[in-house]
PDB file of C-alpha atoms in Angstrom:
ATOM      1  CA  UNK G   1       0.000   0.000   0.000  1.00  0.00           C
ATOM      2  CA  UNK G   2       1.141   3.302  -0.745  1.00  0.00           C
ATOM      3  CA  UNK G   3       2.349   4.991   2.567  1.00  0.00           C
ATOM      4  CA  UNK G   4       4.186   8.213   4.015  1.00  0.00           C
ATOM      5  CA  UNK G   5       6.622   8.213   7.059  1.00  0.00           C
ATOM      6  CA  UNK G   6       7.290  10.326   9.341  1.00  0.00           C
ATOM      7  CA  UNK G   7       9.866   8.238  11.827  1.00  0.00           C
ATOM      8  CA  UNK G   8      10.264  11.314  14.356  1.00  0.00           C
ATOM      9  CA  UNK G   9       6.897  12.091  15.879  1.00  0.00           C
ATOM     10  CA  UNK G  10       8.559  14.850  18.662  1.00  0.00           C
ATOM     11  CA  UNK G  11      12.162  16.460  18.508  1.00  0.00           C
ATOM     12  CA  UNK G  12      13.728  19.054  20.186  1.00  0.00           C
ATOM     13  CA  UNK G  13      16.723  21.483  18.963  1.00  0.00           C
ATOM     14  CA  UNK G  14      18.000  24.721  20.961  1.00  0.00           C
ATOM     15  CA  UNK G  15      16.956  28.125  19.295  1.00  0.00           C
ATOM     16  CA  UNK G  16      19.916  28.069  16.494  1.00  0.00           C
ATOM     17  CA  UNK G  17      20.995  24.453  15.768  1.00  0.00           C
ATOM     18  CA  UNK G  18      20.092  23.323  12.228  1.00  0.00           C
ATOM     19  CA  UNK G  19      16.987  20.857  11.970  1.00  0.00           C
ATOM     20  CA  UNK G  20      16.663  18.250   9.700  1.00  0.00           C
ATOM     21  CA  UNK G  21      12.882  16.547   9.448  1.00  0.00           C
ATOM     22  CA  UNK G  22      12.760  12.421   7.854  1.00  0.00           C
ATOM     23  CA  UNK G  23      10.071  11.403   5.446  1.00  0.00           C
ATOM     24  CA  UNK G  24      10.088   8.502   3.260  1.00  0.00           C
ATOM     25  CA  UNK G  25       7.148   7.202   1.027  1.00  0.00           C
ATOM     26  CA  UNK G  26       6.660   4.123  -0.735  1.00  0.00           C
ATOM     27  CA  UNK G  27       5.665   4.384  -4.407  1.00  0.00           C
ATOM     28  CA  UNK G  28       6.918   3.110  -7.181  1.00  0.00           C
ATOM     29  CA  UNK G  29       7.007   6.777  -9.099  1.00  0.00           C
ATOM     30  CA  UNK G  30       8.317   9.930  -8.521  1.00  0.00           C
ATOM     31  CA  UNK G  31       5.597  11.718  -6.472  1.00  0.00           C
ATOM     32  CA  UNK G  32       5.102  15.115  -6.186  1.00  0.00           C
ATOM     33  CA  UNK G  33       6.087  15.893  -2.820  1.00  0.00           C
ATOM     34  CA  UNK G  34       5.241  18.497  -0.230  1.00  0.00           C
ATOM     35  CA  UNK G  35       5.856  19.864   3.396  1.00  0.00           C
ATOM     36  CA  UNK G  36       2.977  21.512   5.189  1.00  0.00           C
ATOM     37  CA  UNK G  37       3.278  23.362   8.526  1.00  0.00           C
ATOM     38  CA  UNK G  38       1.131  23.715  11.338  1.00  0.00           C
ATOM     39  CA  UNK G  39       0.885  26.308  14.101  1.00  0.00           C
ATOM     40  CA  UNK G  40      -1.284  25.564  17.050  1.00  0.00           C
ATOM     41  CA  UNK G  41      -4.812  26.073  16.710  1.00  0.00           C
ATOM     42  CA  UNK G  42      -4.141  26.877  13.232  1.00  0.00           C
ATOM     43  CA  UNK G  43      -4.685  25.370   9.568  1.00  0.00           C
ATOM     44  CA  UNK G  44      -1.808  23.978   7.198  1.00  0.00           C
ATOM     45  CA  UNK G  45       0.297  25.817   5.442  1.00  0.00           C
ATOM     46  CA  UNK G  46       2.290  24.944   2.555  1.00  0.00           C
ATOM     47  CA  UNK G  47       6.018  25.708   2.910  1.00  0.00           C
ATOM     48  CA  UNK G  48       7.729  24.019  -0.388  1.00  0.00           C
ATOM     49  CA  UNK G  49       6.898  21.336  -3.439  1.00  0.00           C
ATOM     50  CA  UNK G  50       8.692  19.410  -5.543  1.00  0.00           C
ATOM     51  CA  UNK G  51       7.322  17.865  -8.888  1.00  0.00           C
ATOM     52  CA  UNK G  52      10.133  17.860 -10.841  1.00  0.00           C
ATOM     53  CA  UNK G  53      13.741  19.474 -12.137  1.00  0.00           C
ATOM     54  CA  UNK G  54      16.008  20.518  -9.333  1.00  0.00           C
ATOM     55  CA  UNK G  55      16.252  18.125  -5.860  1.00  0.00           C
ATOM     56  CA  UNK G  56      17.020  20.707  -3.944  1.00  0.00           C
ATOM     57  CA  UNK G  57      13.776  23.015  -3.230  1.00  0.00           C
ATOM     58  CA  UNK G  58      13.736  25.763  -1.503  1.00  0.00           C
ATOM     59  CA  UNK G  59      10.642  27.115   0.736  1.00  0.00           C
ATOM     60  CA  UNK G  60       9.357  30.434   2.649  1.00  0.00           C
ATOM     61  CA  UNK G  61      10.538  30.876   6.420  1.00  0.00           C
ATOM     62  CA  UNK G  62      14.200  29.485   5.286  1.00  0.00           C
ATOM     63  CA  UNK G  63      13.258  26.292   4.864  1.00  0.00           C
ATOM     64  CA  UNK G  64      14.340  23.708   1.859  1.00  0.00           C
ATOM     65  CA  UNK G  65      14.219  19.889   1.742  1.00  0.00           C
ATOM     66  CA  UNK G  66      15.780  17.166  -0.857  1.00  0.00           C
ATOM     67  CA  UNK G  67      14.432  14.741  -3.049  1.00  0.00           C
ATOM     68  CA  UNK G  68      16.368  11.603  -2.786  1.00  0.00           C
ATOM     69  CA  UNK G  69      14.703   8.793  -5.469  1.00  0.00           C
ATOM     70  CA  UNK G  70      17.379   6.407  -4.578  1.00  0.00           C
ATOM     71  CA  UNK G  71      16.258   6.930  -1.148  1.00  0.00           C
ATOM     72  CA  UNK G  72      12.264   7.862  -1.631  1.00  0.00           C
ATOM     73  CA  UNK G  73      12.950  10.522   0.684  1.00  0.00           C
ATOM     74  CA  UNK G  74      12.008  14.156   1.131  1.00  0.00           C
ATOM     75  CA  UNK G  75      13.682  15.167   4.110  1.00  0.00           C
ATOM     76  CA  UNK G  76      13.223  18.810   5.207  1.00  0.00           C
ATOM     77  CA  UNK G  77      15.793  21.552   6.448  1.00  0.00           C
ATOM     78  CA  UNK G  78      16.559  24.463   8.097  1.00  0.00           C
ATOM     79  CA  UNK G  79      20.439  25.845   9.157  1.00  0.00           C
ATOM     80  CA  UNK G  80      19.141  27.707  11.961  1.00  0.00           C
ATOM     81  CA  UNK G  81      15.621  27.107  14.036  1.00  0.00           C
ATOM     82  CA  UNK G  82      13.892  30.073  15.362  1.00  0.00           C
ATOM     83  CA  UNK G  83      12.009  29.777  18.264  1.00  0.00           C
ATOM     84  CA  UNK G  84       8.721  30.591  16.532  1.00  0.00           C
ATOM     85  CA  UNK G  85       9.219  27.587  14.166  1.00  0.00           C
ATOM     86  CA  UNK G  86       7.975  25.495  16.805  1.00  0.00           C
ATOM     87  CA  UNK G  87       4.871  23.840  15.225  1.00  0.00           C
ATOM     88  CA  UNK G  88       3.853  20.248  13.903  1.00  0.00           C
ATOM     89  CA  UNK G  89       5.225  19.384  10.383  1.00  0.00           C
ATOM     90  CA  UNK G  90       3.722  17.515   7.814  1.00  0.00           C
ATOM     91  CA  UNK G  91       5.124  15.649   4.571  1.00  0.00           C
ATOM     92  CA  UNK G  92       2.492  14.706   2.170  1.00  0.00           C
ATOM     93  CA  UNK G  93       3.063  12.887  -1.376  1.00  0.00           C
ATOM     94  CA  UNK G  94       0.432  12.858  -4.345  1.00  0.00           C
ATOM     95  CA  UNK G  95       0.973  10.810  -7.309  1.00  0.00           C
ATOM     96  CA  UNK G  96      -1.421  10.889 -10.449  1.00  0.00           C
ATOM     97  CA  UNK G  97      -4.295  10.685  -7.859  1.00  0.00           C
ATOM     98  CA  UNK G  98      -6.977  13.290  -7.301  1.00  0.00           C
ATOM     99  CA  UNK G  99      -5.774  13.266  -3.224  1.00  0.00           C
ATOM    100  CA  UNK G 100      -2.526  13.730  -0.998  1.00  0.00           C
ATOM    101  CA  UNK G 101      -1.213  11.336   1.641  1.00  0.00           C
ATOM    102  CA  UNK G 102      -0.265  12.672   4.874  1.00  0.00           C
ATOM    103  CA  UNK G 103       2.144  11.511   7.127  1.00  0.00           C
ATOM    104  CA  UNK G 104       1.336  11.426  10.589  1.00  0.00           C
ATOM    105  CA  UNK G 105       3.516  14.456  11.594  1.00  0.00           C
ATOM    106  CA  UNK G 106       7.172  15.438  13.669  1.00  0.00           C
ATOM    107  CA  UNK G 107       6.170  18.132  16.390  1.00  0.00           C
ATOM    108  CA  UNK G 108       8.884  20.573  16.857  1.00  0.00           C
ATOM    109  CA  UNK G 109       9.790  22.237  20.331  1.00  0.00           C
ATOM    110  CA  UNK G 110      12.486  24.810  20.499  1.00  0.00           C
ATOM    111  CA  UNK G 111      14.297  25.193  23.415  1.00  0.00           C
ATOM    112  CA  UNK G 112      15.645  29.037  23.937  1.00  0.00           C
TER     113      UNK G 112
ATOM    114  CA  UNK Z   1      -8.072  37.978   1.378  1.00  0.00           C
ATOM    115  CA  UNK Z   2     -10.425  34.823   3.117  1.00  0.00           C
ATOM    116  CA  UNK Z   3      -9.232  31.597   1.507  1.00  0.00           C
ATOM    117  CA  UNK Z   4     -10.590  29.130   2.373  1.00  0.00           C
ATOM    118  CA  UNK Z   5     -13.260  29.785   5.505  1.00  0.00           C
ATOM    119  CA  UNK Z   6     -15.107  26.915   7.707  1.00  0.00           C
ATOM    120  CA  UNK Z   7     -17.915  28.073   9.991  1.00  0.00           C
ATOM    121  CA  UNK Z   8     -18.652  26.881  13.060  1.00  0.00           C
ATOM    122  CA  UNK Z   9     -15.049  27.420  14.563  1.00  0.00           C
ATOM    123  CA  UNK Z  10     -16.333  25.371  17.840  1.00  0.00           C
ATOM    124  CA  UNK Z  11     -19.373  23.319  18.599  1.00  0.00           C
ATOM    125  CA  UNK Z  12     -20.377  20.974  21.209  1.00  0.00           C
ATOM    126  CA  UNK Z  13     -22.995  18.038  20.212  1.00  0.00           C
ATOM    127  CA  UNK Z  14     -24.833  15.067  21.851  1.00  0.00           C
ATOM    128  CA  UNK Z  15     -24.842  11.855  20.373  1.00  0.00           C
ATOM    129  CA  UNK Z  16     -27.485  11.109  17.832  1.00  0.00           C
ATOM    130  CA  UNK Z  17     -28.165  15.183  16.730  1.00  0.00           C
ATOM    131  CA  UNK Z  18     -26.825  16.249  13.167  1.00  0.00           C
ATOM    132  CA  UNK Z  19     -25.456  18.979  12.175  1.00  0.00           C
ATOM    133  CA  UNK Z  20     -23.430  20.769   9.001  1.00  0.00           C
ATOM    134  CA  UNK Z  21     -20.049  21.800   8.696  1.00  0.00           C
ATOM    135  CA  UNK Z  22     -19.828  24.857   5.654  1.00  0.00           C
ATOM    136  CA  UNK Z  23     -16.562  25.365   3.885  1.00  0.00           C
ATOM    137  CA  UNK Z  24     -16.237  28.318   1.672  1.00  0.00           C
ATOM    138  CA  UNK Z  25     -13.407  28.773  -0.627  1.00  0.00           C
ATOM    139  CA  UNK Z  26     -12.898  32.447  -3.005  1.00  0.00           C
ATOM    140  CA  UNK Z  27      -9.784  30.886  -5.055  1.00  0.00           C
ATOM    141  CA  UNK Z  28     -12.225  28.963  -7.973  1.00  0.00           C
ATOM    142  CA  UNK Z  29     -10.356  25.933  -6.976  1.00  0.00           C
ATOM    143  CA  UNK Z  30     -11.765  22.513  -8.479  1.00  0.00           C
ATOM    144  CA  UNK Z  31     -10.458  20.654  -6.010  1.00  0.00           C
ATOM    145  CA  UNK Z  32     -12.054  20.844  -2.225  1.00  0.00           C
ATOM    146  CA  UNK Z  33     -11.582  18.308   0.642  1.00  0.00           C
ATOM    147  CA  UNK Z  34     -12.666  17.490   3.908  1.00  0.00           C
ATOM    148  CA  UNK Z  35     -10.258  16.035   6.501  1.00  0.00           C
ATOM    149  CA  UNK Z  36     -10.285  14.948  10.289  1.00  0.00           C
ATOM    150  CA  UNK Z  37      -7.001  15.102  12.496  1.00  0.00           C
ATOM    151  CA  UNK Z  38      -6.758  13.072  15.317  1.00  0.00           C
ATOM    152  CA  UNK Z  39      -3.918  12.688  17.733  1.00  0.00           C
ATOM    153  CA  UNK Z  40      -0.995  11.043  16.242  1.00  0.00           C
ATOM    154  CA  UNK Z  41      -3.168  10.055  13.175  1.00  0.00           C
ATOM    155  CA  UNK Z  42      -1.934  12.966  11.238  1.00  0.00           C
ATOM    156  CA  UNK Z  43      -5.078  13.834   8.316  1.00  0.00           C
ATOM    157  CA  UNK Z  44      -7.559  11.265   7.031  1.00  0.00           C
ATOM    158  CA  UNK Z  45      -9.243  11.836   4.425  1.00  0.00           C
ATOM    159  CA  UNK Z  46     -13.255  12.261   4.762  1.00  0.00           C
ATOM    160  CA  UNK Z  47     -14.701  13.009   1.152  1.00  0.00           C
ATOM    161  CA  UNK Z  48     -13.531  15.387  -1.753  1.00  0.00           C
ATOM    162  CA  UNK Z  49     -14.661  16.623  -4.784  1.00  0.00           C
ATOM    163  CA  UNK Z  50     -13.170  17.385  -8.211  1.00  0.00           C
ATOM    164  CA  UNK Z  51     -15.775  19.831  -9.260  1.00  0.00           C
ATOM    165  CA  UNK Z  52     -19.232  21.000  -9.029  1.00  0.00           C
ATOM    166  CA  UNK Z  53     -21.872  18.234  -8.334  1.00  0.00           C
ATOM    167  CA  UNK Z  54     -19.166  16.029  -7.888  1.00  0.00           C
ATOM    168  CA  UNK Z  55     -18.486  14.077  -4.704  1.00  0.00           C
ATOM    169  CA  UNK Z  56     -16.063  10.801  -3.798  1.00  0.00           C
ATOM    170  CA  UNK Z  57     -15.332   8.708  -0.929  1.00  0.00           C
ATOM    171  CA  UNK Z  58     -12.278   9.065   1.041  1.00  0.00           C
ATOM    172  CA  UNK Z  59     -10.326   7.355   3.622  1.00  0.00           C
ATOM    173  CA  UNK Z  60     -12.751   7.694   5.996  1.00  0.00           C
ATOM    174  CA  UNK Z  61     -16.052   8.233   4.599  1.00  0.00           C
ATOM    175  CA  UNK Z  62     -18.643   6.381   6.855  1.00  0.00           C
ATOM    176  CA  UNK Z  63     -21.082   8.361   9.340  1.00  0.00           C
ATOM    177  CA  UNK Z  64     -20.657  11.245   7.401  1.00  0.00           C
ATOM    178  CA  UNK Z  65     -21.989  12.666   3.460  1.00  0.00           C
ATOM    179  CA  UNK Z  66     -21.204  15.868   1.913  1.00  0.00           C
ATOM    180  CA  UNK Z  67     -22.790  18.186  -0.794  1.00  0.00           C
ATOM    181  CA  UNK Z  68     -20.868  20.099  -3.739  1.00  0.00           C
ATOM    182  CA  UNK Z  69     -23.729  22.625  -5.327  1.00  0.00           C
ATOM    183  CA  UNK Z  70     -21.787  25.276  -5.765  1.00  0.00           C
ATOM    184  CA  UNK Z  71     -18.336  25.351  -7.215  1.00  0.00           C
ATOM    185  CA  UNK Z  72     -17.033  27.866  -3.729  1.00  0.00           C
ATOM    186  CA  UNK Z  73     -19.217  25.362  -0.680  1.00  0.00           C
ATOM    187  CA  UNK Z  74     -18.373  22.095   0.086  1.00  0.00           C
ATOM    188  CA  UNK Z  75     -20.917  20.984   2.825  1.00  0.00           C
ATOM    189  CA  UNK Z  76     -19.698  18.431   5.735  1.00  0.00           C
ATOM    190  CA  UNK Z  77     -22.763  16.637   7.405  1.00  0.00           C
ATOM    191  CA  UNK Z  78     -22.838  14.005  10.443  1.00  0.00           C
ATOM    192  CA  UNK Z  79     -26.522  12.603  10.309  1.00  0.00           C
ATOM    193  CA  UNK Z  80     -26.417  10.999  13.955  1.00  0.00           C
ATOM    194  CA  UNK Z  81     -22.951  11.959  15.523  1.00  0.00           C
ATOM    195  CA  UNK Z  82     -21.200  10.148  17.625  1.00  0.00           C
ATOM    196  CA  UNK Z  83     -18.450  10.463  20.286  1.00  0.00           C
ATOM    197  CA  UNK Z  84     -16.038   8.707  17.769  1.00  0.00           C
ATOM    198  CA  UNK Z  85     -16.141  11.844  15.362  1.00  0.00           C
ATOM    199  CA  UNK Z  86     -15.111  14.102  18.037  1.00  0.00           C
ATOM    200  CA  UNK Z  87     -12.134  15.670  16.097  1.00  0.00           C
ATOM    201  CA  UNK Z  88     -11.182  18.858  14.390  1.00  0.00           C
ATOM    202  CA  UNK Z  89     -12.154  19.160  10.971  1.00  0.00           C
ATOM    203  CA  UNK Z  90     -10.178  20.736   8.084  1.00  0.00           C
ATOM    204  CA  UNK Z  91     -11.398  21.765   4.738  1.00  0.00           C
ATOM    205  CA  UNK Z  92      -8.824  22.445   1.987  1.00  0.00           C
ATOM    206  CA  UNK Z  93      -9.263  23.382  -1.459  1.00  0.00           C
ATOM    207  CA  UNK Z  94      -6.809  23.167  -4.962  1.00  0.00           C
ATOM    208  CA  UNK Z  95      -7.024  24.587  -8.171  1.00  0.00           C
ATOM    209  CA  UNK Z  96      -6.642  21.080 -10.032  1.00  0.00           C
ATOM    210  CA  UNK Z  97      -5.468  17.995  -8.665  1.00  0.00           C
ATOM    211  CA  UNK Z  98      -1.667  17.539  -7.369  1.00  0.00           C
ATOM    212  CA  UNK Z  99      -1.348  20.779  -6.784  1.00  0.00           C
ATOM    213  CA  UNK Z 100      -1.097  22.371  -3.252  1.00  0.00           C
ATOM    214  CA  UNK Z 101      -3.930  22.484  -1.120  1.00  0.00           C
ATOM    215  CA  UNK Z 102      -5.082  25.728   0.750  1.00  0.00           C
ATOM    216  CA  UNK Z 103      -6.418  25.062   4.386  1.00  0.00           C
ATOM    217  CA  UNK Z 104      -9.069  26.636   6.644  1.00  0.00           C
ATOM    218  CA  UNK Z 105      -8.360  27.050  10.044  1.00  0.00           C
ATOM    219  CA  UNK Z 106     -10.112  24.371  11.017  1.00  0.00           C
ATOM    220  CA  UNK Z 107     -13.941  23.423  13.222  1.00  0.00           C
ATOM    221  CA  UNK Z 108     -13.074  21.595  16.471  1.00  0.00           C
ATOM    222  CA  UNK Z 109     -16.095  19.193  17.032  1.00  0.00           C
ATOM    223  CA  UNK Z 110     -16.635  17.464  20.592  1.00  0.00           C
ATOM    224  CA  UNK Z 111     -19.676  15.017  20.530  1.00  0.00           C
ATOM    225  CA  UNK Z 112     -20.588  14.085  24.185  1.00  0.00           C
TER     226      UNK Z 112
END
């Protein structure tokens, strides 16, 4: 069955250190790939896509993330947290469907 | 600019009374979707549509039918609710399929 992982579901980093978020899928094609956030109380928010061209893809609020196909990963990045990133992140993959997958999330707390 | 705006924000039900979650979107997207997050279950899928007068099954679909007759509202109804669809719903809307999808903020649902 087609899925989307999320390994991490909490982390912590100190305001500053660099972040690095896991997601792997399982599909057979390259999917077009995505990274929501989400702020308490709040709705989802895209912050980058990738459907094709360039692996690297970069995203508002600093953030980018790398397609790996040999991998079928999409992991997401950031050199330097802010404390206000602290939210719940969200990979999702669609591929020649009418509907995204979600993974289950990584909650980010940042320490001061 | 609105988006993509769900009304109620909040409600409280009993068991067995309906009710009708409205999502209103001002982008002409095709595309709209409900959702339900749960704890650690990231977002299921309810129903979606790809257009007006158009509805499909989800993930999740049972105990709960929608209504697409206008291309901007995409109408969320629980017939006889019960305590196992206490959640917070999210609507989200794209302009075709694949594409990013544009959240509300979200109705958080308690059914006692």
């Amino acid at each position: 069955a087609q899925s989307v992982t999320q390994p991490d579901i909490h982390i912590t980093v100190s305001e500053g250190a660099s972040l690095e978020l896991r997601c792997n899928y399982s599909y057979g094609a390259t999917p077009y790939l995505f990274w929501y956030v989400q702020s308490p109380g709040q709705g989802l928010q895209l912050l980058l896509k990738y459907f094709s061209g360039d692996t690297l893809v970069q995203g508002i609020k600093g953030f980018e993330a790398e397609f790996k196909r040999s991998q079928s990963s999409f992991n997401l990045r950031k050199p330097s947290v802010h404390w206000s990133d602290a939210a719940e992140y969200f990979c999702a993959v669609a591929i020649n469907t009418d509907k995204l997958i979600f993974g289950t999330g990584t909650r980010l707390q940042v320490f001061p | 600019n609105a988006g993509v705006t769900q009304t109620p924000k909040f409600r409280v039900l009993k068991t067995g009374q309906s009710m009708t979650l409205l999502c209103a979107q001002d982008m002409n997207h095709e595309y709209m979707y409900w959702y339900r997050q749960d704890p650690g279950m990231g977002l299921r899928l309810i129903h979606y549509s790809v257009g007006e007068g158009t509805t499909a099954k989800g993930e999740v679909p049972d105990g709960y039918n929608v209504s697409r007759l206008k291309k901007q509202n995409f109408l969320l109804g629980l017939e006889s609710a019960a305590p196992s669809q206490t959640s917070v719903y999210f609507c989200a809307s794209s302009l075709v399929s694949n594409q990013p999808q544009h959240f509300g903020d979200g109705t958080r649902l308690s059914i006692l």
